[in-house]
CSV table of C-alpha atoms in Angstrom, one decimal:
chain,number,residue,atom,x,y,z
J,1,LEU,CA,-11.9,-35.1,-10.3
J,2,GLU,CA,-12.9,-32.4,-7.8
J,3,VAL,CA,-10.7,-31.4,-4.9
J,4,GLY,CA,-12.5,-28.6,-2.9
J,5,ASN,CA,-12.6,-27.0,0.5
J,6,ASN,CA,-9.9,-28.9,2.0
J,7,THR,CA,-6.9,-28.0,4.2
J,8,VAL,CA,-3.6,-29.7,3.2
J,9,THR,CA,-0.7,-28.6,5.4
J,10,GLY,CA,2.6,-30.1,6.2
J,11,ASN,CA,2.4,-33.1,4.0
J,12,GLY,CA,5.9,-34.5,3.3
J,13,LEU,CA,4.7,-35.3,-0.3
J,14,ALA,CA,2.3,-33.3,-2.4
J,15,GLY,CA,-0.6,-31.6,-1.0
J,16,ILE,CA,-2.7,-32.3,-4.1
J,17,ARG,CA,-1.4,-34.8,-6.7
J,18,VAL,CA,-3.0,-35.8,-10.0
J,19,ASN,CA,-1.4,-38.4,-12.1
J,20,ALA,CA,-2.1,-39.2,-15.8
J,21,MET,CA,-4.3,-36.0,-16.0
J,22,LYS,CA,-6.5,-36.1,-19.0
J,23,ASN,CA,-9.2,-33.6,-18.0
J,24,LEU,CA,-9.1,-30.5,-16.0
J,25,PRO,CA,-9.6,-31.3,-12.3
J,26,THR,CA,-11.6,-28.8,-10.2
J,27,ILE,CA,-9.3,-27.6,-7.4
J,28,ASP,CA,-11.1,-24.8,-5.6
J,29,GLY,CA,-11.2,-23.4,-2.1
J,30,ASN,CA,-8.4,-25.4,-0.6
J,31,VAL,CA,-5.8,-24.2,1.8
J,32,ILE,CA,-2.4,-25.6,0.5
J,33,ASP,CA,0.4,-24.6,2.7
J,34,GLY,CA,3.7,-26.1,3.8
J,35,ASN,CA,3.7,-29.4,1.8
J,36,ARG,CA,6.7,-30.7,-0.2
J,37,TRP,CA,5.0,-29.9,-3.4
J,38,GLY,CA,1.7,-27.7,-3.1
J,39,ILE,CA,0.2,-29.1,-6.3
J,40,TYR,CA,1.9,-31.9,-8.3
J,41,LEU,CA,0.3,-32.7,-11.8
J,42,THR,CA,1.4,-35.1,-14.5
J,43,GLY,CA,0.1,-35.8,-18.0
J,44,ASP,CA,-0.6,-39.1,-19.7
J,45,LYS,CA,2.7,-39.0,-21.6
J,46,LEU,CA,0.8,-40.0,-24.9
J,47,ALA,CA,0.1,-36.5,-26.2
J,48,PRO,CA,1.2,-34.2,-23.4
J,49,LEU,CA,1.0,-30.7,-25.1
J,50,THR,CA,-2.2,-31.0,-27.1
J,51,THR,CA,-4.5,-29.5,-24.5
J,52,THR,CA,-4.0,-26.4,-22.4
J,53,TYR,CA,-5.5,-26.7,-18.8
J,54,THR,CA,-6.4,-23.5,-17.2
J,55,PHE,CA,-6.6,-22.9,-13.4
J,56,VAL,CA,-8.2,-19.9,-11.9
J,57,GLY,CA,-7.7,-18.5,-8.4
J,58,LEU,CA,-5.4,-21.3,-6.9
J,59,ALA,CA,-3.5,-20.3,-3.8
J,60,VAL,CA,-0.4,-22.4,-2.7
J,61,THR,CA,2.0,-21.0,0.0
J,62,GLY,CA,5.2,-22.2,1.8
J,63,SER,CA,6.1,-25.4,-0.1
J,64,THR,CA,9.3,-27.0,1.1
J,65,GLN,CA,10.2,-28.0,-2.4
J,66,GLU,CA,8.2,-26.5,-5.3
J,67,GLY,CA,4.8,-24.7,-5.2
J,68,LEU,CA,3.3,-26.1,-8.4
J,69,TYR,CA,4.9,-28.9,-10.5
J,70,ALA,CA,3.8,-29.8,-13.9
J,71,GLU,CA,5.0,-32.6,-16.0
J,72,ASP,CA,4.1,-33.4,-19.6
J,73,LEU,CA,1.3,-30.7,-19.5
J,74,THR,CA,0.4,-27.2,-20.8
J,75,LEU,CA,-1.0,-25.1,-18.1
J,76,GLN,CA,-2.3,-21.5,-17.7
J,77,LEU,CA,-2.6,-20.0,-14.3
J,78,ARG,CA,-4.9,-17.0,-14.1
J,79,GLY,CA,-5.3,-14.9,-10.9
J,80,CYS,CA,-3.5,-17.4,-9.0
J,81,LYS,CA,-0.9,-17.1,-6.1
J,82,VAL,CA,1.9,-19.5,-5.7
J,83,VAL,CA,4.5,-18.0,-3.2
J,84,GLY,CA,7.0,-18.7,-0.5
J,85,SER,CA,8.4,-22.1,-1.7
J,86,ALA,CA,11.9,-23.1,-0.5
J,87,GLY,CA,12.9,-24.5,-3.8
J,88,ALA,CA,11.0,-22.7,-6.5
J,89,ASP,CA,7.3,-21.5,-6.7
J,90,LEU,CA,6.9,-23.1,-10.3
J,91,ALA,CA,8.4,-26.1,-12.0
J,92,VAL,CA,7.9,-27.8,-15.3
J,93,ARG,CA,9.2,-30.9,-17.1
J,94,ARG,CA,8.6,-31.4,-20.6
J,95,GLY,CA,5.7,-28.9,-20.7
J,96,ARG,CA,4.8,-25.3,-20.4
J,97,ILE,CA,3.2,-23.0,-17.8
J,98,ASP,CA,2.0,-19.5,-18.6
J,99,CYS,CA,1.0,-17.3,-15.7
J,100,TYR,CA,-1.4,-14.3,-16.3
J,101,SER,CA,-1.9,-11.9,-13.4
J,102,THR,CA,-0.6,-14.6,-11.1
J,103,THR,CA,1.6,-13.8,-8.1
J,104,VAL,CA,4.9,-15.9,-8.0
J,105,GLY,CA,8.4,-15.1,-6.7
J,106,TYR,CA,10.5,-13.3,-9.4
J,107,LEU,CA,12.5,-16.0,-11.3
J,108,SER,CA,11.3,-18.5,-8.8
J,109,GLY,CA,11.1,-21.4,-11.4
J,110,ASN,CA,12.7,-24.6,-12.3
J,111,VAL,CA,12.6,-25.9,-15.8
J,112,TYR,CA,13.6,-29.6,-16.7
J,113,GLU,CA,13.8,-31.3,-19.9
J,114,SER,CA,12.4,-29.0,-22.6
J,115,GLY,CA,10.1,-26.9,-20.3
J,116,HIS,CA,8.9,-23.4,-20.6
J,117,LEU,CA,7.8,-21.0,-17.7
J,118,HIS,CA,6.4,-17.5,-18.6
J,119,VAL,CA,5.0,-14.9,-16.3
J,120,TRP,CA,2.8,-12.3,-17.9
J,121,TRP,CA,0.9,-9.2,-16.8
J,122,ARG,CA,-2.0,-7.4,-18.6
J,123,VAL,CA,-0.8,-3.7,-19.0
J,124,ASP,CA,-2.4,-0.6,-20.5
J,125,ILE,CA,-0.7,2.8,-20.7
J,126,ASP,CA,-2.0,6.3,-20.7
J,127,VAL,CA,0.5,9.1,-21.5
J,128,ARG,CA,-0.5,12.6,-20.3
J,129,TRP,CA,1.2,15.8,-19.9
J,130,GLN,CA,1.8,17.3,-16.2
J,131,SER,CA,-1.5,19.2,-16.8
J,132,GLY,CA,-3.4,16.1,-17.4
J,133,VAL,CA,-3.8,16.5,-21.1
J,134,PRO,CA,-3.5,13.2,-23.1
J,135,VAL,CA,-0.5,12.9,-25.6
J,136,PRO,CA,-1.4,11.5,-28.8
J,137,SER,CA,1.0,9.5,-31.0
J,138,ALA,CA,3.4,9.4,-28.1
J,139,ARG,CA,6.3,6.8,-28.6
J,140,VAL,CA,6.5,4.5,-25.6
J,141,LEU,CA,9.6,2.3,-25.2
J,142,MET,CA,9.6,-0.6,-22.7
J,143,ALA,CA,13.3,-1.5,-21.9
J,144,SER,CA,15.0,-3.7,-19.4
J,145,HIS,CA,16.2,-1.8,-16.4
J,146,ALA,CA,19.1,-4.2,-15.9
J,147,ASN,CA,20.6,-4.0,-19.5
J,148,ASN,CA,18.6,-1.4,-21.2
J,149,GLU,CA,17.5,-4.0,-23.8
J,150,THR,CA,14.3,-3.0,-25.8
J,151,TYR,CA,11.4,-5.2,-24.9
J,152,ARG,CA,8.7,-3.4,-26.9
J,153,GLU,CA,8.0,-0.1,-28.8
J,154,LEU,CA,4.5,1.1,-28.8
J,155,GLU,CA,2.6,4.4,-29.9
J,156,THR,CA,-0.4,5.9,-28.0
J,157,ASP,CA,-3.8,6.4,-30.0
J,158,ALA,CA,-5.5,9.8,-30.4
J,159,SER,CA,-6.5,9.9,-26.8
J,160,GLY,CA,-2.9,9.1,-25.4
J,161,HIS,CA,-3.8,5.5,-24.6
J,162,ILE,CA,-2.4,2.1,-25.4
J,163,SER,CA,-4.9,-0.7,-25.0
J,164,TYR,CA,-4.2,-3.8,-22.9
J,165,PHE,CA,-1.5,-6.2,-23.9
J,166,ASN,CA,0.5,-8.9,-22.3
J,167,ALA,CA,3.9,-7.9,-20.9
J,168,GLU,CA,6.2,-10.8,-19.9
J,169,GLU,CA,7.8,-10.2,-16.5
J,170,TRP,CA,10.1,-13.2,-16.7
J,171,SER,CA,10.5,-16.6,-18.4
J,172,LYS,CA,12.7,-19.6,-18.2
J,173,VAL,CA,13.2,-22.0,-21.1
J,174,ASP,CA,15.2,-25.2,-21.3
């Protein structure tokens, strides 16, 4: 299935809907704005979480309900943008959505019946003195601003660097 180079706006239902998804559809170059659900995807309910479907570069804006809804599926969004939804930018039922370098509203997600939502960012860290000299073996503590809970402890290498890793911005699990 290929859905490309379309404009889908103001639809009272889904801008793009795929039911009983067994293969990754190509959804590319579309303007998806102001629909009830921007993209609505459902699995086949037989083996819903055995395959991960990855979408790159999707853009969904201004949905009146939820920007991207997935049911009985495991999805990865990479470099996507799902924003401005009245209900929630992401929604999952009996499945999982992992977002990497994807712009979504903070905590803008709904989880129904055993679902998981995770928003991740690729992070690398350089520690330097004010003079610009790298700080080898520096201890770096990532903690929550809200409750000071430690998220991760890391140490720089000999050049004051911590290589790329995924840092979770937020998640919701039911």
